[in-house]
Amino acid sequence: MAAGMSPDEDVQRLLIQFRDEAGEALGSPFDVPVTITPDKLQLVCNALLQKDEPVPLAFFVHDAEIIASLEKTLVGQSVETEKVLDIIYQPQAVFRVRAVTRCTSSLEGHTEAVISVAFSPTGKYLASGSGDTTVRFWDLSTETPQFTAKGHRHWVLSIAWSPDGKKLASGCKNSQIFLWDPATGSQIGRVLSGHSKWITCLCWEPLHINPECRYLASASKDGSIRIWDTLMGRCDKILTSHTQSVTCVKWGGDGLIYSSSQDRTIKVWRSQDGVLCRTLQGHAHWVNTMALSTDYVLRTGAFEPAEATINPQDVRGSLAELKDKARQRYDQVRGQEPERLVSGSDDFTLFLWRPAEDKKPLERMTGHQALINQVLFSPDTRIIASASFDKSIKLWDGRTGKYLTSLRGHVSAVYQIAWSADSRLLVSGSSDSTLKVWDAKMKKLAIDLPGHADEVYATDWSPDGQRVASGGKDKCLRIWRR
C-alpha cells in the first residue's frame, strides 16, 4: 500500500485510527504518510466501511477539517508522533445541490409586502403570505401565479405546510387560522378561531407520529399555545404557562412540543396530554426564535431529497408506508441521542439545549452584536446557522455549540436564512435588498443575488434543491434557479 503512495522514502509517517462521530473505532490503527490527501483517506475509509456504494466523507483532526492534506491540517497543532492520531470521518450527503445563480421569475400579484414564503415538503408547491391578507399559491412548472386564497381579514403572518404536503395552514394578525388545499386553492374545513391576539407561529404534528397530519400547534401573542384537531375543526388543548407573547412553537419527533416566549423562557410540553415537563431558563431578554436538530427531516416527512426528480411529485404510498418512510428518515437523522434545541434571543446570545433530558443548557453561544432573528440547524444537524441584525450570519458546531465562523457581506440586518437539502449551501435574505448564497464548507460567499427593490423579509430553499424563493417589501415574489 505504501509503495504506491510515494516514491520518496523519507516522508514522515503517522499512525492513524478512523473513528465515527460517536467515537467508535473503525478497523485498527495503520500508518500513513503525513502528506496523505482527503481523496486517499476516502478510499481507505470506504474500503474499511465495506459499503456497496462508496459514500462521500469529510475528515477531521481535533475539530479541524482535512482539506488539502493531513500535514497541512496538523500545522500549528501539537501532535505526538508516537501516539495514534484519531481521525474522525463524517458521511456527507450523497447528492449535491447546485447554487442558484439567477432570478428566473419575478412574480407580481401581492398588493402589499410578502411576509412569508414556503415550499411544500417535496418542493412541488410554493405558497406565500402577505400584508394584503391573502395567501397565494404559485405554479412552479411555469413559474406563474396559480391561486389566490382569500379569507383572512388582516396581515398573514405565518404559514406552515403539513408534512404530507396536502394542506397549508395560515395564521393572521386577526388571530384566525385557515387551512388551504394547494391543488385547488380552496379552504379546507372551518376557520380555527380561539386565540385572542395574533398568531406568531404554526407547526404541524410530525408525519411519523400521525400520517394523517391531523393536529396543528399554534403560538400566539396572547401567551398561549393551542393544539387544533384540523379534521373536526376545533381546539383540542390549550397550553398555558407563559406570561407573555409566545414567539415560536416546534413539534418535536419524540412527542414533545417546545415553545419560546417573550417571558424569556422556553417551555417543554408533552404533546399527548399537554403536561408541562420543564422550563428552560437562561436568556436575559425575549426569546425570538428556536430550531430543532430534526426540523428538516420533520418538515420533509417521507420525502428524501436525494431521490428528488426534476419535476417534483407528491410522495406516493399508503399512510402506513409514508409513516414508515418518515420514521426511518427521522431515526437516521436523530441518531442515538435525543433531539437538540437551539434558541436565539434579543439578548444577542444563543443557547444550545438537550430539552428532553436537562433543563441546563449545553452551551451559551455569544458573539452576535445585535438581536438574533432566526436560527437553523443544517439538514444533517452538524451546523447551526444564526442570522442577526448585526448584518452577519454565524455558524456554530451543531453538537457542541462551539463558534465556527462569521459570514459577512450583507450591509444591513439579516432577516431569514434557509439551508440547501445537502447542508453545503445557505441562502440569506436581508434588509439590504439582496440575497446571498454562502458555501458552508468554504465558509465564504458563493453568489450575490441582487434583484429585489427593497428589504427581503422571507426566503426558502425548496427541499428538492431546484429553487430558492424570496419575498419582501417590494411585493414581488422572486424565484431563483441555477
XYZ file of N, CA and C in Angstrom, residues 217-411:
585
model
N -50.236 22.835 15.841
C -49.981 23.680 17.022
C -49.846 25.127 16.583
N -50.420 26.034 17.361
C -50.287 27.457 17.039
C -49.814 28.220 18.275
N -48.963 29.221 18.036
C -48.485 30.079 19.118
C -49.038 31.472 18.871
N -49.310 32.192 19.951
C -49.941 33.496 19.782
C -49.378 34.531 20.738
N -49.631 35.776 20.375
C -49.238 36.888 21.235
C -50.038 36.882 22.543
N -51.127 36.096 22.587
C -51.937 36.040 23.816
C -51.281 35.185 24.913
N -50.086 34.615 24.630
C -49.349 33.872 25.651
C -49.676 32.390 25.709
N -50.574 31.928 24.828
C -50.941 30.507 24.875
C -50.502 29.773 23.607
N -50.452 28.443 23.741
C -50.246 27.566 22.583
C -51.511 26.734 22.478
N -52.064 26.633 21.281
C -53.248 25.802 21.102
C -52.935 24.648 20.158
N -53.507 23.469 20.500
C -53.406 22.311 19.616
C -54.778 22.141 18.973
N -54.790 22.159 17.654
C -56.059 22.075 16.917
C -56.230 20.714 16.270
N -57.445 20.179 16.352
C -57.816 18.997 15.587
C -58.367 19.522 14.266
N -57.554 19.449 13.198
C -57.962 20.091 11.946
C -59.077 19.308 11.241
N -59.232 18.026 11.607
C -60.290 17.218 10.995
C -61.662 17.642 11.525
N -61.739 17.845 12.850
C -63.003 18.251 13.465
C -63.173 19.773 13.448
N -62.064 20.476 13.188
C -62.132 21.935 13.148
C -62.328 22.572 14.520
N -61.707 21.929 15.547
C -61.871 22.524 16.882
C -60.553 22.480 17.645
N -60.529 23.238 18.742
C -59.328 23.287 19.576
C -59.322 22.074 20.501
N -58.209 21.346 20.509
C -58.107 20.120 21.283
C -57.521 20.389 22.676
N -56.484 21.234 22.731
C -55.846 21.544 24.017
C -55.365 22.988 23.998
N -55.307 23.581 25.179
C -54.699 24.903 25.316
C -53.568 24.782 26.329
N -52.356 25.141 25.916
C -51.206 25.053 26.812
C -50.896 26.454 27.342
N -51.117 26.655 28.632
C -50.870 27.980 29.209
C -49.892 27.878 30.362
N -48.934 28.791 30.381
C -47.956 28.895 31.453
C -47.058 30.092 31.170
N -46.872 30.396 29.871
C -46.095 31.583 29.508
C -46.840 32.836 29.984
N -46.063 33.837 30.388
C -46.686 35.063 30.911
C -46.678 36.189 29.877
N -46.010 35.950 28.725
C -46.021 36.950 27.656
C -46.159 36.244 26.320
N -46.099 37.032 25.244
C -46.278 36.518 23.888
C -45.408 35.294 23.607
N -46.002 34.269 22.987
C -45.246 33.094 22.557
C -44.727 33.385 21.152
N -43.408 33.279 20.966
C -42.815 33.701 19.691
C -42.651 32.558 18.701
N -42.549 31.318 19.206
C -42.231 30.207 18.312
C -42.721 28.911 18.936
N -43.186 27.988 18.100
C -43.573 26.670 18.604
C -43.001 25.608 17.671
N -42.484 24.518 18.255
C -41.926 23.410 17.473
C -42.513 22.113 18.011
N -42.930 21.242 17.090
C -43.459 19.930 17.486
C -42.374 18.906 17.192
N -41.735 18.403 18.246
C -40.596 17.501 18.073
C -41.011 16.102 17.648
N -40.023 15.313 17.271
C -40.292 13.971 16.772
C -40.441 12.919 17.845
N -40.183 13.308 19.101
C -40.282 12.336 20.199
C -41.471 12.623 21.112
N -42.494 13.299 20.573
C -43.709 13.522 21.361
C -43.645 14.711 22.305
N -42.700 15.632 22.054
C -42.635 16.841 22.877
C -42.928 18.068 22.017
N -43.522 19.080 22.637
C -43.751 20.357 21.963
C -42.931 21.404 22.705
N -42.238 22.244 21.950
C -41.385 23.272 22.550
C -41.947 24.644 22.201
N -41.952 25.554 23.172
C -42.433 26.907 22.886
C -41.478 27.930 23.485
N -41.231 29.009 22.725
C -40.368 30.082 23.241
C -41.204 31.337 23.392
N -40.794 32.206 24.314
C -41.652 33.344 24.632
C -40.865 34.608 24.965
N -41.599 35.721 24.923
C -41.013 36.985 25.350
C -40.865 37.046 26.876
N -41.376 36.026 27.577
C -41.148 35.988 29.036
C -39.751 35.420 29.362
N -38.913 35.266 28.324
C -37.511 34.855 28.425
C -37.308 33.360 28.669
N -38.407 32.585 28.604
C -38.258 31.142 28.847
C -38.615 30.331 27.607
N -38.197 29.065 27.662
C -38.625 28.067 26.683
C -39.307 26.982 27.497
N -40.464 26.552 27.062
C -41.173 25.515 27.811
C -41.303 24.249 26.974
N -41.223 23.112 27.663
C -41.284 21.803 27.024
C -42.561 21.114 27.503
N -43.420 20.731 26.539
C -44.726 20.138 26.865
C -44.812 18.733 26.293
N -45.597 17.874 26.964
C -45.883 16.547 26.405
C -47.064 16.682 25.474
N -46.904 16.234 24.218
C -47.962 16.526 23.250
C -49.238 15.719 23.495
N -49.117 14.473 24.040
C -50.361 13.691 24.136
C -51.324 14.209 25.194
N -50.796 14.781 26.306
C -51.735 15.261 27.328
C -51.537 16.733 27.695
N -50.565 17.397 27.045
C -50.395 18.830 27.275
C -49.759 19.192 28.603
N -49.120 18.213 29.252
C -48.485 18.481 30.549
C -47.160 19.221 30.341
N -46.914 20.232 31.185
C -45.655 20.978 31.125
C -44.551 20.137 31.758
N -43.517 19.792 30.984
C -42.439 18.928 31.510
C -41.344 19.734 32.183
N -40.850 20.761 31.506
C -39.827 21.600 32.131
C -39.762 22.966 31.487
N -39.164 23.897 32.221
C -38.984 25.255 31.725
C -37.488 25.526 31.632
N -37.050 25.978 30.457
C -35.630 26.253 30.232
C -35.379 27.741 30.408
N -34.530 28.075 31.380
C -34.255 29.480 31.661
C -32.788 29.789 31.448
N -32.505 31.035 31.063
C -31.120 31.421 30.834
C -31.030 32.714 30.049
N -31.969 32.890 29.113
C -31.937 34.117 28.317
C -32.319 35.329 29.173
N -31.703 36.472 28.856
C -31.928 37.684 29.633
C -32.921 38.628 28.960
N -33.467 38.197 27.809
C -34.410 39.043 27.077
C -35.323 38.111 26.286
N -36.237 38.687 25.504
C -37.163 37.887 24.703
C -36.446 36.773 23.939
N -37.059 35.593 23.915
C -36.571 34.524 23.036
C -37.355 34.653 21.719
N -36.644 34.910 20.637
C -37.309 35.191 19.354
C -37.512 33.970 18.491
N -36.584 33.049 18.581
C -36.533 32.004 17.572
C -35.960 30.733 18.166
N -36.365 29.598 17.617
C -35.846 28.300 18.051
C -35.687 27.418 16.835
N -34.810 26.432 16.951
C -34.717 25.404 15.912
C -34.422 24.076 16.576
N -34.962 23.003 15.997
C -34.667 21.647 16.450
C -33.666 21.029 15.479
N -32.805 20.158 16.007
C -31.850 19.487 15.125
C -32.588 18.637 14.084
N -33.824 18.253 14.396
C -34.581 17.383 13.485
C -35.572 18.155 12.605
N -35.551 19.488 12.659
C -36.521 20.298 11.902
C -36.655 19.892 10.439
N -35.513 19.714 9.771
C -35.563 19.499 8.320
C -36.197 18.156 7.975
N -35.829 17.131 8.739
C -36.389 15.808 8.449
C -37.881 15.777 8.826
N -38.274 16.542 9.846
C -39.696 16.613 10.210
C -40.473 17.385 9.147
N -39.844 18.423 8.599
C -40.505 19.230 7.571
C -40.744 18.403 6.309
N -39.750 17.576 5.925
C -39.850 16.857 4.650
C -40.577 15.518 4.780
N -40.790 15.035 6.016
C -41.596 13.830 6.211
C -41.046 12.622 5.482
N -41.851 12.072 4.557
C -41.460 10.849 3.845
C -40.655 11.145 2.582
N -40.395 12.435 2.307
C -39.687 12.800 1.077
C -38.180 12.807 1.300
N -37.454 12.074 0.456
C -36.000 12.014 0.568
C -35.372 12.886 -0.530
N -34.752 14.028 -0.147
C -34.187 14.927 -1.163
C -33.220 14.251 -2.135
N -32.527 13.201 -1.670
C -31.568 12.514 -2.542
C -32.281 11.832 -3.715
N -33.582 11.571 -3.543
C -34.326 10.874 -4.607
C -35.176 11.832 -5.431
N -34.915 13.144 -5.302
C -35.747 14.135 -5.990
C -35.646 13.991 -7.505
N -36.783 14.205 -8.176
C -36.801 14.205 -9.641
C -36.831 15.655 -10.107
N -36.612 15.867 -11.393
C -36.593 17.238 -11.913
C -37.960 17.900 -11.736
N -39.036 17.148 -12.055
C -40.377 17.682 -11.819
C -40.897 17.101 -10.516
N -41.035 17.947 -9.475
C -41.400 17.429 -8.153
C -42.755 16.724 -8.160
N -42.826 15.606 -7.456
C -44.065 14.839 -7.338
C -44.441 14.735 -5.871
N -45.716 14.471 -5.608
C -46.092 14.145 -4.236
C -45.531 12.764 -3.899
N -45.277 12.534 -2.622
C -44.798 11.208 -2.222
C -45.982 10.253 -2.256
N -45.817 9.122 -2.956
C -46.938 8.179 -3.087
C -46.782 7.022 -2.110
N -47.925 6.442 -1.744
C -47.894 5.289 -0.850
C -49.045 5.352 0.136
N -49.301 4.225 0.810
C -50.357 4.206 1.821
C -49.898 4.993 3.040
N -50.829 5.309 3.930
C -50.479 6.047 5.144
C -49.415 5.297 5.942
N -49.569 3.964 6.024
C -48.606 3.166 6.795
C -47.221 3.235 6.167
N -47.175 3.193 4.823
C -45.879 3.261 4.132
C -45.214 4.617 4.345
N -46.037 5.669 4.235
C -45.498 7.017 4.432
C -44.965 7.159 5.860
N -45.734 6.618 6.801
C -45.333 6.702 8.212
C -43.999 5.989 8.431
N -43.858 4.793 7.838
C -42.617 4.021 7.980
C -41.433 4.763 7.375
N -41.651 5.298 6.185
C -40.577 6.025 5.489
C -40.140 7.237 6.327
N -41.130 7.968 6.842
C -40.824 9.146 7.655
C -40.110 8.738 8.948
N -40.529 7.615 9.530
C -39.922 7.121 10.773
C -38.457 6.733 10.535
N -38.199 6.029 9.427
C -36.815 5.634 9.109
C -35.938 6.867 8.939
N -36.442 7.848 8.194
C -35.660 9.063 7.939
C -35.408 9.807 9.251
N -36.433 9.865 10.087
C -36.289 10.571 11.368
C -35.245 9.885 12.249
N -35.357 8.541 12.368
C -34.427 7.804 13.231
C -32.991 7.973 12.773
N -32.803 7.999 11.448
C -31.450 8.130 10.910
C -30.850 9.495 11.259
N -31.645 10.556 11.134
C -31.133 11.897 11.421
C -30.964 12.107 12.926
N -31.913 11.579 13.691
C -31.870 11.779 15.140
C -30.673 11.064 15.755
N -30.374 9.863 15.250
C -29.246 9.103 15.795
C -29.568 8.562 17.167
N -28.529 8.398 17.979
C -28.682 7.737 19.291
C -29.214 8.677 20.366
N -28.870 9.958 20.257
C -29.241 10.858 21.352
C -30.477 11.683 20.995
N -31.190 12.197 22.005
C -32.421 12.941 21.713
C -32.149 14.234 20.942
N -33.228 14.769 20.353
C -33.057 15.968 19.526
C -32.546 17.150 20.352
N -31.764 18.000 19.686
C -31.213 19.188 20.339
C -32.024 20.405 19.911
N -32.016 21.400 20.784
C -32.771 22.623 20.523
C -31.827 23.805 20.648
N -31.917 24.753 19.729
C -31.119 25.968 19.874
C -32.090 27.148 19.891
N -31.821 28.106 20.775
C -32.715 29.260 20.893
C -31.926 30.546 20.691
N -32.565 31.545 20.084
C -31.907 32.827 19.831
C -32.747 33.951 20.419
N -32.071 34.976 20.918
C -32.781 35.969 21.728
C -32.393 37.405 21.408
N -33.203 38.323 21.950
C -32.904 39.751 21.893
C -31.714 40.108 22.778
N -31.238 39.133 23.590
C -30.076 39.431 24.446
C -28.760 39.182 23.693
N -28.851 38.957 22.375
C -27.711 38.739 21.454
C -27.073 37.362 21.582
N -27.630 36.492 22.410
C -26.998 35.175 22.583
C -27.891 34.052 22.068
N -27.249 32.896 21.890
C -27.970 31.658 21.591
C -27.654 30.668 22.710
N -28.599 29.772 22.960
C -28.334 28.668 23.886
C -28.611 27.361 23.162
N -27.760 26.368 23.438
C -27.984 25.021 22.908
C -28.458 24.147 24.068
N -29.553 23.419 23.849
C -30.165 22.613 24.919
C -30.359 21.170 24.470
N -30.439 20.277 25.489
C -30.966 18.931 25.251
C -32.246 18.852 26.054
N -33.344 19.410 25.522
C -34.514 19.672 26.359
C -35.213 18.431 26.898
N -35.032 17.283 26.241
C -35.710 16.075 26.723
C -35.047 15.561 28.005
N -33.776 15.952 28.209
C -33.024 15.362 29.318
C -32.686 16.340 30.428
N -32.469 17.612 30.067
C -31.852 18.507 31.036
C -32.395 19.915 30.883
N -32.578 20.596 32.019
C -33.038 21.977 31.906
C -31.875 22.961 31.924
N -30.651 22.411 32.062
C -29.473 23.283 31.959
C -28.969 23.257 30.519
N -28.517 24.403 29.990
C -28.065 24.402 28.602
C -26.721 23.696 28.428
N -26.499 23.151 27.231
C -25.211 22.551 26.896
C -24.174 23.651 26.705
N -24.612 24.773 26.087
C -23.663 25.820 25.729
C -24.377 27.157 25.585
N -23.694 28.215 26.028
C -24.171 29.569 25.776
C -23.305 30.129 24.661
N -23.937 30.537 23.565
C -23.194 30.907 22.363
C -23.239 32.424 22.171
N -22.076 33.065 22.374
C -22.037 34.521 22.311
C -21.182 34.991 21.144
N -21.405 36.210 20.701
C -20.619 36.748 19.600
C -21.407 37.735 18.756
N -22.727 37.491 18.641
C -23.544 38.451 17.892
C -23.599 39.784 18.642
N -23.680 40.865 17.856
C -23.708 42.188 18.480
C -25.068 42.864 18.368
N -26.068 42.093 17.987
C -27.439 42.614 17.935
C -28.375 41.425 18.085
N -29.675 41.694 18.093
C -30.631 40.618 18.347
C -30.580 39.553 17.257
N -30.954 38.340 17.638
C -30.941 37.211 16.708
C -32.337 36.999 16.154
N -32.407 36.983 14.832
C -33.687 36.963 14.153
C -34.131 35.548 13.820
N -33.176 34.722 13.423
C -33.519 33.350 13.066
C -32.338 32.438 13.325
N -32.638 31.194 13.667
C -31.587 30.205 13.862
C -32.053 28.907 13.229
N -31.137 28.164 12.612
C -31.500 26.935 11.900
C -30.386 25.898 11.989
N -30.761 24.648 12.245
C -29.806 23.547 12.097
C -29.716 23.181 10.620
N -28.518 22.788 10.179
C -28.403 22.254 8.818
C -29.165 20.924 8.777
N -29.641 20.504 7.579
C -30.398 19.250 7.484
C -29.666 18.053 8.083
N -28.316 18.025 8.004
C -27.592 16.891 8.598
C -27.285 17.108 10.085
N -27.801 18.193 10.655
C -27.726 18.558 12.084
C -26.328 18.961 12.570
N -25.333 19.021 11.670
C -23.956 19.260 12.132
C -23.614 20.720 12.349
N -24.359 21.632 11.682
C -24.041 23.057 11.801
C -25.302 23.829 12.196
N -25.118 24.818 13.058
C -26.205 25.747 13.379
C -25.853 27.073 12.711
N -26.823 27.661 12.011
C -26.611 28.993 11.430
C -27.542 29.967 12.136
N -27.019 31.151 12.470
C -27.860 32.163 13.116
C -27.764 33.470 12.335
N -28.920 34.117 12.137
C -28.983 35.376 11.392
C -29.321 36.491 12.359
N -28.632 37.621 12.208
C -28.787 38.673 13.202
C -28.917 40.056 12.579
N -29.407 40.983 13.399
C -29.481 42.382 12.994
C -28.090 43.019 12.943
N -27.039 42.255 13.370
C -25.679 42.828 13.300
C -25.064 42.638 11.909
N -25.898 42.250 10.916
C -25.520 42.102 9.498
C -24.767 40.812 9.200
N -24.522 40.002 10.228
C -23.742 38.783 9.977
C -24.600 37.531 10.152
N -24.072 36.450 9.594
C -24.610 35.116 9.869
C -23.466 34.376 10.539
N -23.739 33.717 11.640
C -22.670 32.967 12.294
C -22.969 31.476 12.213
N -21.894 30.692 12.064
C -22.024 29.234 12.030
C -21.419 28.657 13.308
N -22.101 27.663 13.855
C -21.698 27.039 15.125
C -21.745 25.524 14.955
N -20.972 24.815 15.757
C -20.999 23.355 15.735
C -22.342 22.864 16.285
N -23.055 22.039 15.510
C -24.400 21.609 15.884
C -24.449 20.672 17.081
N -23.297 20.087 17.423
C -23.273 19.180 18.587
C -22.896 19.907 19.855
N -21.876 20.774 19.758
C -21.300 21.369 20.969
C -21.668 22.835 21.132
N -22.081 23.482 20.026
C -22.383 24.910 20.088
C -21.135 25.768 19.947
N -19.993 25.135 19.642
C -18.737 25.882 19.504
C -18.792 26.801 18.279
N -18.262 28.022 18.438
C -18.262 29.000 17.338
C -17.356 28.530 16.205
N -17.854 28.610 14.956
C -17.045 28.205 13.807
C -16.577 29.404 12.993
N -17.542 30.236 12.545
C -17.143 31.349 11.692
C -18.266 32.364 11.552
N -17.925 33.542 11.020
C -18.940 34.552 10.700
C -18.967 34.760 9.190
N -20.163 34.824 8.631
C -20.311 35.096 7.197
C -20.697 36.560 7.062
N -19.783 37.356 6.523
C -20.042 38.789 6.406
C -20.135 39.197 4.948
N -21.021 40.163 4.663
C -21.219 40.583 3.284
C -22.460 41.439 3.176
N -23.486 41.104 3.969
C -24.681 41.949 3.986
C -24.331 43.295 4.621
N -24.960 44.357 4.125
C -24.664 45.680 4.682
C -25.809 46.171 5.568
